[in-house]
Amino acid sequence: MMYRHLDYVTAYVDGTFYNGMYGGGYVIYAPDGRIIYQDCGIGKNDPELLSMRNISGEMTAAMRATNWIDYNVGRGIIVHDYIGLSKWVTGEWKTNKEYTKMYANYMKPFLTLDIISFQWVKGHTNIEGNEIADHLAKEAVMFKKEWQF
């Protein structure tokens, strides 16, 4: 379903690491506060990605949420609780690992074209969207769920 009639959406993203696996989740809110989409999944069995633990899941969730936003709405805010998620894309932090380089290069055009913006929130502070994204990421690794979108 397309949501092009919306001006923007807000996507909360999070990642987790459990039992040797990382996963990510995201939840998308319409401007009126309704949840209109959510997804989660486990990541690849790659040594570099596994070494970054939950951060790999959060980066993956951010990229997937960005794709959803671009395809379905055209503009959105990526809300995250790991500050590096935005700092790598803006260039404020150096990307030292291959996946962080790939992540930053992938996300920069979306930021430059004003398709997405970033907002940082402190994790585990009972912010509904952040808590749902965290729960989805945990669900992914607990049940070895594959990404839907």
PDB file of N, CA and C in Angstrom, residues 15-122:
ATOM      1  N   GLY A  15      18.464  -2.203  17.097  1.00  0.00           N
ATOM      2  CA  GLY A  15      19.129  -3.470  16.852  1.00  0.00           C
ATOM      3  C   GLY A  15      19.382  -4.192  18.153  1.00  0.00           C
ATOM      4  N   THR A  16      19.691  -5.483  18.037  1.00  0.00           N
ATOM      5  CA  THR A  16      19.998  -6.286  19.214  1.00  0.00           C
ATOM      6  C   THR A  16      20.993  -7.373  18.834  1.00  0.00           C
ATOM      7  N   PHE A  17      21.607  -7.963  19.838  1.00  0.00           N
ATOM      8  CA  PHE A  17      22.520  -9.088  19.648  1.00  0.00           C
ATOM      9  C   PHE A  17      22.210 -10.100  20.733  1.00  0.00           C
ATOM     10  N   TYR A  18      21.992 -11.336  20.312  1.00  0.00           N
ATOM     11  CA  TYR A  18      21.631 -12.374  21.262  1.00  0.00           C
ATOM     12  C   TYR A  18      22.018 -13.731  20.687  1.00  0.00           C
ATOM     13  N   ASN A  19      22.619 -14.556  21.515  1.00  0.00           N
ATOM     14  CA  ASN A  19      22.925 -15.937  21.152  1.00  0.00           C
ATOM     15  C   ASN A  19      23.713 -16.031  19.841  1.00  0.00           C
ATOM     16  N   GLY A  20      24.659 -15.106  19.649  1.00  0.00           N
ATOM     17  CA  GLY A  20      25.510 -15.130  18.461  1.00  0.00           C
ATOM     18  C   GLY A  20      24.865 -14.600  17.200  1.00  0.00           C
ATOM     19  N   MET A  21      23.709 -13.959  17.323  1.00  0.00           N
ATOM     20  CA  MET A  21      23.014 -13.392  16.156  1.00  0.00           C
ATOM     21  C   MET A  21      22.691 -11.929  16.419  1.00  0.00           C
ATOM     22  N   TYR A  22      22.654 -11.160  15.328  1.00  0.00           N
ATOM     23  CA  TYR A  22      22.174  -9.793  15.461  1.00  0.00           C
ATOM     24  C   TYR A  22      20.904  -9.657  14.634  1.00  0.00           C
ATOM     25  N   GLY A  23      20.075  -8.753  15.080  1.00  0.00           N
ATOM     26  CA  GLY A  23      18.832  -8.494  14.372  1.00  0.00           C
ATOM     27  C   GLY A  23      18.467  -7.038  14.493  1.00  0.00           C
ATOM     28  N   GLY A  24      17.526  -6.643  13.683  1.00  0.00           N
ATOM     29  CA  GLY A  24      17.058  -5.267  13.708  1.00  0.00           C
ATOM     30  C   GLY A  24      15.559  -5.218  13.546  1.00  0.00           C
ATOM     31  N   GLY A  25      15.009  -4.083  13.927  1.00  0.00           N
ATOM     32  CA  GLY A  25      13.584  -3.879  13.769  1.00  0.00           C
ATOM     33  C   GLY A  25      13.283  -2.411  13.565  1.00  0.00           C
ATOM     34  N   TYR A  26      12.176  -2.150  12.913  1.00  0.00           N
ATOM     35  CA  TYR A  26      11.730  -0.769  12.755  1.00  0.00           C
ATOM     36  C   TYR A  26      10.219  -0.723  12.721  1.00  0.00           C
ATOM     37  N   VAL A  27       9.712   0.432  13.173  1.00  0.00           N
ATOM     38  CA  VAL A  27       8.275   0.679  13.191  1.00  0.00           C
ATOM     39  C   VAL A  27       8.048   2.064  12.603  1.00  0.00           C
ATOM     40  N   ILE A  28       7.041   2.164  11.718  1.00  0.00           N
ATOM     41  CA  ILE A  28       6.777   3.420  11.020  1.00  0.00           C
ATOM     42  C   ILE A  28       5.444   3.995  11.472  1.00  0.00           C
ATOM     43  N   TYR A  29       5.499   5.267  11.843  1.00  0.00           N
ATOM     44  CA  TYR A  29       4.328   5.996  12.306  1.00  0.00           C
ATOM     45  C   TYR A  29       3.917   7.046  11.283  1.00  0.00           C
ATOM     46  N   ALA A  30       2.623   7.166  11.066  1.00  0.00           N
ATOM     47  CA  ALA A  30       2.064   8.280  10.299  1.00  0.00           C
ATOM     48  C   ALA A  30       2.119   9.526  11.175  1.00  0.00           C
ATOM     49  N   PRO A  31       1.976  10.721  10.582  1.00  0.00           N
ATOM     50  CA  PRO A  31       1.996  11.952  11.388  1.00  0.00           C
ATOM     51  C   PRO A  31       0.943  12.001  12.494  1.00  0.00           C
ATOM     52  N   ASP A  32      -0.164  11.282  12.331  1.00  0.00           N
ATOM     53  CA  ASP A  32      -1.203  11.292  13.362  1.00  0.00           C
ATOM     54  C   ASP A  32      -0.941  10.288  14.490  1.00  0.00           C
ATOM     55  N   GLY A  33       0.209   9.599  14.445  1.00  0.00           N
ATOM     56  CA  GLY A  33       0.576   8.680  15.513  1.00  0.00           C
ATOM     57  C   GLY A  33       0.193   7.235  15.300  1.00  0.00           C
ATOM     58  N   ARG A  34      -0.471   6.928  14.179  1.00  0.00           N
ATOM     59  CA  ARG A  34      -0.837   5.536  13.882  1.00  0.00           C
ATOM     60  C   ARG A  34       0.388   4.773  13.387  1.00  0.00           C
ATOM     61  N   ILE A  35       0.529   3.536  13.836  1.00  0.00           N
ATOM     62  CA  ILE A  35       1.561   2.655  13.283  1.00  0.00           C
ATOM     63  C   ILE A  35       1.045   2.157  11.939  1.00  0.00           C
ATOM     64  N   ILE A  36       1.829   2.366  10.885  1.00  0.00           N
ATOM     65  CA  ILE A  36       1.380   1.940   9.566  1.00  0.00           C
ATOM     66  C   ILE A  36       2.225   0.802   8.988  1.00  0.00           C
ATOM     67  N   TYR A  37       3.388   0.529   9.583  1.00  0.00           N
ATOM     68  CA  TYR A  37       4.200  -0.579   9.103  1.00  0.00           C
ATOM     69  C   TYR A  37       5.241  -0.927  10.156  1.00  0.00           C
ATOM     70  N   GLN A  38       5.602  -2.197  10.203  1.00  0.00           N
ATOM     71  CA  GLN A  38       6.718  -2.628  11.041  1.00  0.00           C
ATOM     72  C   GLN A  38       7.337  -3.867  10.428  1.00  0.00           C
ATOM     73  N   ASP A  39       8.620  -4.047  10.715  1.00  0.00           N
ATOM     74  CA  ASP A  39       9.342  -5.183  10.150  1.00  0.00           C
ATOM     75  C   ASP A  39      10.544  -5.469  11.044  1.00  0.00           C
ATOM     76  N   CYS A  40      11.021  -6.700  10.966  1.00  0.00           N
ATOM     77  CA  CYS A  40      12.225  -7.082  11.698  1.00  0.00           C
ATOM     78  C   CYS A  40      12.851  -8.277  11.018  1.00  0.00           C
ATOM     79  N   GLY A  41      14.114  -8.507  11.325  1.00  0.00           N
ATOM     80  CA  GLY A  41      14.788  -9.655  10.743  1.00  0.00           C
ATOM     81  C   GLY A  41      16.173  -9.846  11.324  1.00  0.00           C
ATOM     82  N   ILE A  42      16.706 -11.030  11.080  1.00  0.00           N
ATOM     83  CA  ILE A  42      18.063 -11.332  11.522  1.00  0.00           C
ATOM     84  C   ILE A  42      19.039 -10.967  10.420  1.00  0.00           C
ATOM     85  N   GLY A  43      20.295 -10.816  10.810  1.00  0.00           N
ATOM     86  CA  GLY A  43      21.325 -10.414   9.871  1.00  0.00           C
ATOM     87  C   GLY A  43      22.136 -11.572   9.333  1.00  0.00           C
ATOM     88  N   LYS A  44      23.086 -11.199   8.483  1.00  0.00           N
ATOM     89  CA  LYS A  44      23.965 -12.171   7.852  1.00  0.00           C
ATOM     90  C   LYS A  44      24.978 -12.712   8.856  1.00  0.00           C
ATOM     91  N   ASN A  45      25.409 -13.930   8.617  1.00  0.00           N
ATOM     92  CA  ASN A  45      26.437 -14.544   9.453  1.00  0.00           C
ATOM     93  C   ASN A  45      27.807 -14.132   8.903  1.00  0.00           C
ATOM     94  N   ASP A  46      28.171 -12.885   9.166  1.00  0.00           N
ATOM     95  CA  ASP A  46      29.406 -12.299   8.666  1.00  0.00           C
ATOM     96  C   ASP A  46      30.244 -11.866   9.869  1.00  0.00           C
ATOM     97  N   PRO A  47      31.517 -12.256   9.941  1.00  0.00           N
ATOM     98  CA  PRO A  47      32.332 -11.941  11.122  1.00  0.00           C
ATOM     99  C   PRO A  47      32.374 -10.448  11.465  1.00  0.00           C
ATOM    100  N   GLU A  48      32.516  -9.574  10.476  1.00  0.00           N
ATOM    101  CA  GLU A  48      32.563  -8.140  10.765  1.00  0.00           C
ATOM    102  C   GLU A  48      31.237  -7.648  11.342  1.00  0.00           C
ATOM    103  N   LEU A  49      30.142  -8.081  10.730  1.00  0.00           N
ATOM    104  CA  LEU A  49      28.832  -7.663  11.213  1.00  0.00           C
ATOM    105  C   LEU A  49      28.556  -8.210  12.609  1.00  0.00           C
ATOM    106  N   LEU A  50      28.931  -9.451  12.855  1.00  0.00           N
ATOM    107  CA  LEU A  50      28.733 -10.039  14.172  1.00  0.00           C
ATOM    108  C   LEU A  50      29.575  -9.324  15.226  1.00  0.00           C
ATOM    109  N   SER A  51      30.755  -8.841  14.833  1.00  0.00           N
ATOM    110  CA  SER A  51      31.621  -8.136  15.789  1.00  0.00           C
ATOM    111  C   SER A  51      31.028  -6.796  16.223  1.00  0.00           C
ATOM    112  N   MET A  52      30.171  -6.212  15.398  1.00  0.00           N
ATOM    113  CA  MET A  52      29.528  -4.943  15.755  1.00  0.00           C
ATOM    114  C   MET A  52      28.230  -5.155  16.526  1.00  0.00           C
ATOM    115  N   ARG A  53      27.862  -6.406  16.706  1.00  0.00           N
ATOM    116  CA  ARG A  53      26.740  -6.809  17.542  1.00  0.00           C
ATOM    117  C   ARG A  53      25.440  -6.084  17.200  1.00  0.00           C
ATOM    118  N   ASN A  54      24.804  -5.415  18.154  1.00  0.00           N
ATOM    119  CA  ASN A  54      23.502  -4.773  17.944  1.00  0.00           C
ATOM    120  C   ASN A  54      23.570  -3.607  16.955  1.00  0.00           C
ATOM    121  N   ILE A  55      24.723  -2.991  16.811  1.00  0.00           N
ATOM    122  CA  ILE A  55      24.855  -1.857  15.896  1.00  0.00           C
ATOM    123  C   ILE A  55      24.615  -2.301  14.455  1.00  0.00           C
ATOM    124  N   SER A  56      25.042  -3.510  14.111  1.00  0.00           N
ATOM    125  CA  SER A  56      24.768  -4.042  12.769  1.00  0.00           C
ATOM    126  C   SER A  56      23.273  -4.133  12.517  1.00  0.00           C
ATOM    127  N   GLY A  57      22.535  -4.568  13.507  1.00  0.00           N
ATOM    128  CA  GLY A  57      21.087  -4.657  13.375  1.00  0.00           C
ATOM    129  C   GLY A  57      20.440  -3.295  13.236  1.00  0.00           C
ATOM    130  N   GLU A  58      20.938  -2.308  13.971  1.00  0.00           N
ATOM    131  CA  GLU A  58      20.358  -0.970  13.897  1.00  0.00           C
ATOM    132  C   GLU A  58      20.644  -0.326  12.539  1.00  0.00           C
ATOM    133  N   MET A  59      21.870  -0.525  12.016  1.00  0.00           N
ATOM    134  CA  MET A  59      22.187   0.003  10.680  1.00  0.00           C
ATOM    135  C   MET A  59      21.301  -0.649   9.618  1.00  0.00           C
ATOM    136  N   THR A  60      21.153  -1.959   9.701  1.00  0.00           N
ATOM    137  CA  THR A  60      20.319  -2.672   8.733  1.00  0.00           C
ATOM    138  C   THR A  60      18.873  -2.193   8.809  1.00  0.00           C
ATOM    139  N   ALA A  61      18.371  -2.038  10.023  1.00  0.00           N
ATOM    140  CA  ALA A  61      16.995  -1.548  10.195  1.00  0.00           C
ATOM    141  C   ALA A  61      16.844  -0.141   9.615  1.00  0.00           C
ATOM    142  N   ALA A  62      17.840   0.711   9.804  1.00  0.00           N
ATOM    143  CA  ALA A  62      17.778   2.075   9.272  1.00  0.00           C
ATOM    144  C   ALA A  62      17.749   2.070   7.743  1.00  0.00           C
ATOM    145  N   MET A  63      18.560   1.221   7.122  1.00  0.00           N
ATOM    146  CA  MET A  63      18.558   1.145   5.659  1.00  0.00           C
ATOM    147  C   MET A  63      17.224   0.617   5.140  1.00  0.00           C
ATOM    148  N   ARG A  64      16.698  -0.384   5.788  1.00  0.00           N
ATOM    149  CA  ARG A  64      15.425  -0.956   5.356  1.00  0.00           C
ATOM    150  C   ARG A  64      14.278   0.031   5.568  1.00  0.00           C
ATOM    151  N   ALA A  65      14.285   0.747   6.693  1.00  0.00           N
ATOM    152  CA  ALA A  65      13.264   1.764   6.936  1.00  0.00           C
ATOM    153  C   ALA A  65      13.372   2.881   5.899  1.00  0.00           C
ATOM    154  N   THR A  66      14.586   3.265   5.557  1.00  0.00           N
ATOM    155  CA  THR A  66      14.802   4.300   4.543  1.00  0.00           C
ATOM    156  C   THR A  66      14.252   3.860   3.191  1.00  0.00           C
ATOM    157  N   ASN A  67      14.490   2.621   2.818  1.00  0.00           N
ATOM    158  CA  ASN A  67      13.927   2.097   1.567  1.00  0.00           C
ATOM    159  C   ASN A  67      12.409   2.166   1.591  1.00  0.00           C
ATOM    160  N   TRP A  68      11.816   1.762   2.705  1.00  0.00           N
ATOM    161  CA  TRP A  68      10.360   1.794   2.830  1.00  0.00           C
ATOM    162  C   TRP A  68       9.853   3.225   2.686  1.00  0.00           C
ATOM    163  N   ILE A  69      10.494   4.145   3.367  1.00  0.00           N
ATOM    164  CA  ILE A  69      10.103   5.558   3.300  1.00  0.00           C
ATOM    165  C   ILE A  69      10.203   6.078   1.869  1.00  0.00           C
ATOM    166  N   ASP A  70      11.318   5.825   1.225  1.00  0.00           N
ATOM    167  CA  ASP A  70      11.533   6.318  -0.135  1.00  0.00           C
ATOM    168  C   ASP A  70      10.479   5.775  -1.091  1.00  0.00           C
ATOM    169  N   TYR A  71      10.177   4.517  -0.987  1.00  0.00           N
ATOM    170  CA  TYR A  71       9.239   3.876  -1.897  1.00  0.00           C
ATOM    171  C   TYR A  71       7.785   4.261  -1.615  1.00  0.00           C
ATOM    172  N   ASN A  72       7.419   4.341  -0.348  1.00  0.00           N
ATOM    173  CA  ASN A  72       6.012   4.493   0.015  1.00  0.00           C
ATOM    174  C   ASN A  72       5.556   5.916   0.325  1.00  0.00           C
ATOM    175  N   VAL A  73       6.463   6.774   0.779  1.00  0.00           N
ATOM    176  CA  VAL A  73       6.051   8.106   1.218  1.00  0.00           C
ATOM    177  C   VAL A  73       6.858   9.205   0.532  1.00  0.00           C
ATOM    178  N   GLY A  74       8.161   9.090   0.583  1.00  0.00           N
ATOM    179  CA  GLY A  74       9.025  10.105  -0.023  1.00  0.00           C
ATOM    180  C   GLY A  74       9.819  10.922   0.968  1.00  0.00           C
ATOM    181  N   ARG A  75       9.356  11.011   2.233  1.00  0.00           N
ATOM    182  CA  ARG A  75      10.083  11.755   3.264  1.00  0.00           C
ATOM    183  C   ARG A  75       9.828  11.132   4.629  1.00  0.00           C
ATOM    184  N   GLY A  76      10.882  11.137   5.446  1.00  0.00           N
ATOM    185  CA  GLY A  76      10.703  10.602   6.788  1.00  0.00           C
ATOM    186  C   GLY A  76      11.857  10.913   7.708  1.00  0.00           C
ATOM    187  N   ILE A  77      11.623  10.659   8.965  1.00  0.00           N
ATOM    188  CA  ILE A  77      12.612  10.853  10.017  1.00  0.00           C
ATOM    189  C   ILE A  77      13.027   9.478  10.529  1.00  0.00           C
ATOM    190  N   ILE A  78      14.314   9.249  10.621  1.00  0.00           N
ATOM    191  CA  ILE A  78      14.845   8.025  11.204  1.00  0.00           C
ATOM    192  C   ILE A  78      15.217   8.349  12.649  1.00  0.00           C
ATOM    193  N   VAL A  79      14.495   7.744  13.590  1.00  0.00           N
ATOM    194  CA  VAL A  79      14.747   7.964  15.006  1.00  0.00           C
ATOM    195  C   VAL A  79      15.552   6.775  15.530  1.00  0.00           C
ATOM    196  N   HIS A  80      16.689   7.067  16.147  1.00  0.00           N
ATOM    197  CA  HIS A  80      17.626   6.014  16.555  1.00  0.00           C
ATOM    198  C   HIS A  80      18.183   6.320  17.933  1.00  0.00           C
ATOM    199  N   ASP A  81      18.668   5.266  18.619  1.00  0.00           N
ATOM    200  CA  ASP A  81      19.257   5.483  19.936  1.00  0.00           C
ATOM    201  C   ASP A  81      20.765   5.242  19.948  1.00  0.00           C
ATOM    202  N   TYR A  82      21.352   4.878  18.827  1.00  0.00           N
ATOM    203  CA  TYR A  82      22.812   4.791  18.724  1.00  0.00           C
ATOM    204  C   TYR A  82      23.278   5.989  17.898  1.00  0.00           C
ATOM    205  N   ILE A  83      23.998   6.907  18.507  1.00  0.00           N
ATOM    206  CA  ILE A  83      24.349   8.178  17.886  1.00  0.00           C
ATOM    207  C   ILE A  83      25.160   8.019  16.599  1.00  0.00           C
ATOM    208  N   GLY A  84      25.933   6.958  16.498  1.00  0.00           N
ATOM    209  CA  GLY A  84      26.744   6.737  15.304  1.00  0.00           C
ATOM    210  C   GLY A  84      25.933   6.589  14.036  1.00  0.00           C
ATOM    211  N   LEU A  85      24.694   6.174  14.167  1.00  0.00           N
ATOM    212  CA  LEU A  85      23.833   5.967  13.002  1.00  0.00           C
ATOM    213  C   LEU A  85      23.738   7.221  12.143  1.00  0.00           C
ATOM    214  N   SER A  86      23.622   8.363  12.765  1.00  0.00           N
ATOM    215  CA  SER A  86      23.577   9.614  12.000  1.00  0.00           C
ATOM    216  C   SER A  86      24.967  10.187  11.790  1.00  0.00           C
ATOM    217  N   LYS A  87      25.845  10.051  12.747  1.00  0.00           N
ATOM    218  CA  LYS A  87      27.184  10.662  12.668  1.00  0.00           C
ATOM    219  C   LYS A  87      28.011  10.092  11.510  1.00  0.00           C
ATOM    220  N   TRP A  88      27.858   8.811  11.205  1.00  0.00           N
ATOM    221  CA  TRP A  88      28.577   8.231  10.067  1.00  0.00           C
ATOM    222  C   TRP A  88      28.077   8.819   8.752  1.00  0.00           C
ATOM    223  N   VAL A  89      26.790   9.029   8.660  1.00  0.00           N
ATOM    224  CA  VAL A  89      26.193   9.534   7.416  1.00  0.00           C
ATOM    225  C   VAL A  89      26.543  11.007   7.197  1.00  0.00           C
ATOM    226  N   THR A  90      26.535  11.784   8.262  1.00  0.00           N
ATOM    227  CA  THR A  90      26.855  13.215   8.133  1.00  0.00           C
ATOM    228  C   THR A  90      28.350  13.458   8.013  1.00  0.00           C
ATOM    229  N   GLY A  91      29.164  12.452   8.288  1.00  0.00           N
ATOM    230  CA  GLY A  91      30.614  12.603   8.220  1.00  0.00           C
ATOM    231  C   GLY A  91      31.233  13.102   9.515  1.00  0.00           C
ATOM    232  N   GLU A  92      30.433  13.267  10.564  1.00  0.00           N
ATOM    233  CA  GLU A  92      30.965  13.705  11.850  1.00  0.00           C
ATOM    234  C   GLU A  92      31.826  12.632  12.501  1.00  0.00           C
ATOM    235  N   TRP A  93      31.544  11.380  12.189  1.00  0.00           N
ATOM    236  CA  TRP A  93      32.361  10.266  12.658  1.00  0.00           C
ATOM    237  C   TRP A  93      32.987   9.590  11.447  1.00  0.00           C
ATOM    238  N   LYS A  94      34.214   9.137  11.618  1.00  0.00           N
ATOM    239  CA  LYS A  94      34.908   8.403  10.565  1.00  0.00           C
ATOM    240  C   LYS A  94      34.367   6.974  10.500  1.00  0.00           C
ATOM    241  N   THR A  95      34.220   6.488   9.281  1.00  0.00           N
ATOM    242  CA  THR A  95      33.794   5.096   9.083  1.00  0.00           C
ATOM    243  C   THR A  95      35.045   4.239   8.934  1.00  0.00           C
ATOM    244  N   ASN A  96      35.294   3.387   9.898  1.00  0.00           N
ATOM    245  CA  ASN A  96      36.514   2.581   9.898  1.00  0.00           C
ATOM    246  C   ASN A  96      36.311   1.157   9.399  1.00  0.00           C
ATOM    247  N   LYS A  97      35.099   0.667   9.468  1.00  0.00           N
ATOM    248  CA  LYS A  97      34.827  -0.716   9.061  1.00  0.00           C
ATOM    249  C   LYS A  97      34.118  -0.712   7.715  1.00  0.00           C
ATOM    250  N   GLU A  98      34.222  -1.818   7.020  1.00  0.00           N
ATOM    251  CA  GLU A  98      33.610  -1.908   5.685  1.00  0.00           C
ATOM    252  C   GLU A  98      32.101  -1.686   5.727  1.00  0.00           C
ATOM    253  N   TYR A  99      31.437  -2.264   6.732  1.00  0.00           N
ATOM    254  CA  TYR A  99      29.979  -2.125   6.775  1.00  0.00           C
ATOM    255  C   TYR A  99      29.558  -0.707   7.129  1.00  0.00           C
ATOM    256  N   THR A 100      30.314  -0.031   8.007  1.00  0.00           N
ATOM    257  CA  THR A 100      29.955   1.358   8.316  1.00  0.00           C
ATOM    258  C   THR A 100      30.200   2.252   7.102  1.00  0.00           C
ATOM    259  N   LYS A 101      31.227   1.946   6.319  1.00  0.00           N
ATOM    260  CA  LYS A 101      31.468   2.703   5.068  1.00  0.00           C
ATOM    261  C   LYS A 101      30.315   2.483   4.096  1.00  0.00           C
ATOM    262  N   MET A 102      29.931   1.214   3.926  1.00  0.00           N
ATOM    263  CA  MET A 102      28.831   0.890   3.020  1.00  0.00           C
ATOM    264  C   MET A 102      27.537   1.554   3.496  1.00  0.00           C
ATOM    265  N   TYR A 103      27.286   1.485   4.795  1.00  0.00           N
ATOM    266  CA  TYR A 103      26.087   2.082   5.371  1.00  0.00           C
ATOM    267  C   TYR A 103      26.060   3.594   5.094  1.00  0.00           C
ATOM    268  N   ALA A 104      27.147   4.275   5.394  1.00  0.00           N
ATOM    269  CA  ALA A 104      27.202   5.727   5.197  1.00  0.00           C
ATOM    270  C   ALA A 104      27.027   6.087   3.726  1.00  0.00           C
ATOM    271  N   ASN A 105      27.702   5.377   2.841  1.00  0.00           N
ATOM    272  CA  ASN A 105      27.583   5.656   1.401  1.00  0.00           C
ATOM    273  C   ASN A 105      26.174   5.392   0.891  1.00  0.00           C
ATOM    274  N   TYR A 106      25.540   4.390   1.440  1.00  0.00           N
ATOM    275  CA  TYR A 106      24.169   4.062   1.038  1.00  0.00           C
ATOM    276  C   TYR A 106      23.190   5.147   1.495  1.00  0.00           C
ATOM    277  N   MET A 107      23.355   5.619   2.723  1.00  0.00           N
ATOM    278  CA  MET A 107      22.395   6.547   3.320  1.00  0.00           C
ATOM    279  C   MET A 107      22.592   8.005   2.896  1.00  0.00           C
ATOM    280  N   LYS A 108      23.808   8.388   2.541  1.00  0.00           N
ATOM    281  CA  LYS A 108      24.088   9.802   2.220  1.00  0.00           C
ATOM    282  C   LYS A 108      23.189  10.382   1.142  1.00  0.00           C
ATOM    283  N   PRO A 109      22.934   9.699   0.035  1.00  0.00           N
ATOM    284  CA  PRO A 109      22.040  10.292  -0.975  1.00  0.00           C
ATOM    285  C   PRO A 109      20.637  10.572  -0.448  1.00  0.00           C
ATOM    286  N   PHE A 110      20.121   9.713   0.407  1.00  0.00           N
ATOM    287  CA  PHE A 110      18.789   9.929   0.977  1.00  0.00           C
ATOM    288  C   PHE A 110      18.776  11.172   1.870  1.00  0.00           C
ATOM    289  N   LEU A 111      19.864  11.379   2.608  1.00  0.00           N
ATOM    290  CA  LEU A 111      19.971  12.566   3.450  1.00  0.00           C
ATOM    291  C   LEU A 111      20.141  13.811   2.585  1.00  0.00           C
ATOM    292  N   THR A 112      21.000  13.743   1.600  1.00  0.00           N
ATOM    293  CA  THR A 112      21.270  14.880   0.715  1.00  0.00           C
ATOM    294  C   THR A 112      20.022  15.317  -0.040  1.00  0.00           C
ATOM    295  N   LEU A 113      19.218  14.355  -0.478  1.00  0.00           N
ATOM    296  CA  LEU A 113      17.998  14.660  -1.231  1.00  0.00           C
ATOM    297  C   LEU A 113      16.816  14.989  -0.320  1.00  0.00           C
ATOM    298  N   ASP A 114      17.051  15.066   0.975  1.00  0.00           N
ATOM    299  CA  ASP A 114      16.021  15.409   1.961  1.00  0.00           C
ATOM    300  C   ASP A 114      14.886  14.374   2.002  1.00  0.00           C
ATOM    301  N   ILE A 115      15.233  13.130   1.681  1.00  0.00           N
ATOM    302  CA  ILE A 115      14.263  12.043   1.798  1.00  0.00           C
ATOM    303  C   ILE A 115      14.164  11.619   3.261  1.00  0.00           C
ATOM    304  N   ILE A 116      15.312  11.638   3.946  1.00  0.00           N
ATOM    305  CA  ILE A 116      15.326  11.314   5.369  1.00  0.00           C
ATOM    306  C   ILE A 116      16.061  12.400   6.142  1.00  0.00           C
ATOM    307  N   SER A 117      15.757  12.443   7.423  1.00  0.00           N
ATOM    308  CA  SER A 117      16.538  13.189   8.393  1.00  0.00           C
ATOM    309  C   SER A 117      16.708  12.257   9.589  1.00  0.00           C
ATOM    310  N   PHE A 118      17.573  12.626  10.492  1.00  0.00           N
ATOM    311  CA  PHE A 118      17.838  11.789  11.661  1.00  0.00           C
ATOM    312  C   PHE A 118      17.439  12.510  12.940  1.00  0.00           C
ATOM    313  N   GLN A 119      17.018  11.715  13.907  1.00  0.00           N
ATOM    314  CA  GLN A 119      16.750  12.237  15.248  1.00  0.00           C
ATOM    315  C   GLN A 119      17.237  11.205  16.252  1.00  0.00           C
ATOM    316  N   TRP A 120      18.071  11.638  17.184  1.00  0.00           N
ATOM    317  CA  TRP A 120      18.572  10.751  18.216  1.00  0.00           C
ATOM    318  C   TRP A 120      17.674  10.828  19.444  1.00  0.00           C
ATOM    319  N   VAL A 121      17.418   9.670  20.060  1.00  0.00           N
ATOM    320  CA  VAL A 121      16.725   9.604  21.347  1.00  0.00           C
ATOM    321  C   VAL A 121      17.527   8.684  22.262  1.00  0.00           C
ATOM    322  N   LYS A 122      17.451   8.943  23.528  1.00  0.00           N
ATOM    323  CA  LYS A 122      18.111   8.070  24.496  1.00  0.00           C
ATOM    324  C   LYS A 122      17.347   6.746  24.546  1.00  0.00           C
TER     325      LYS A 122
END
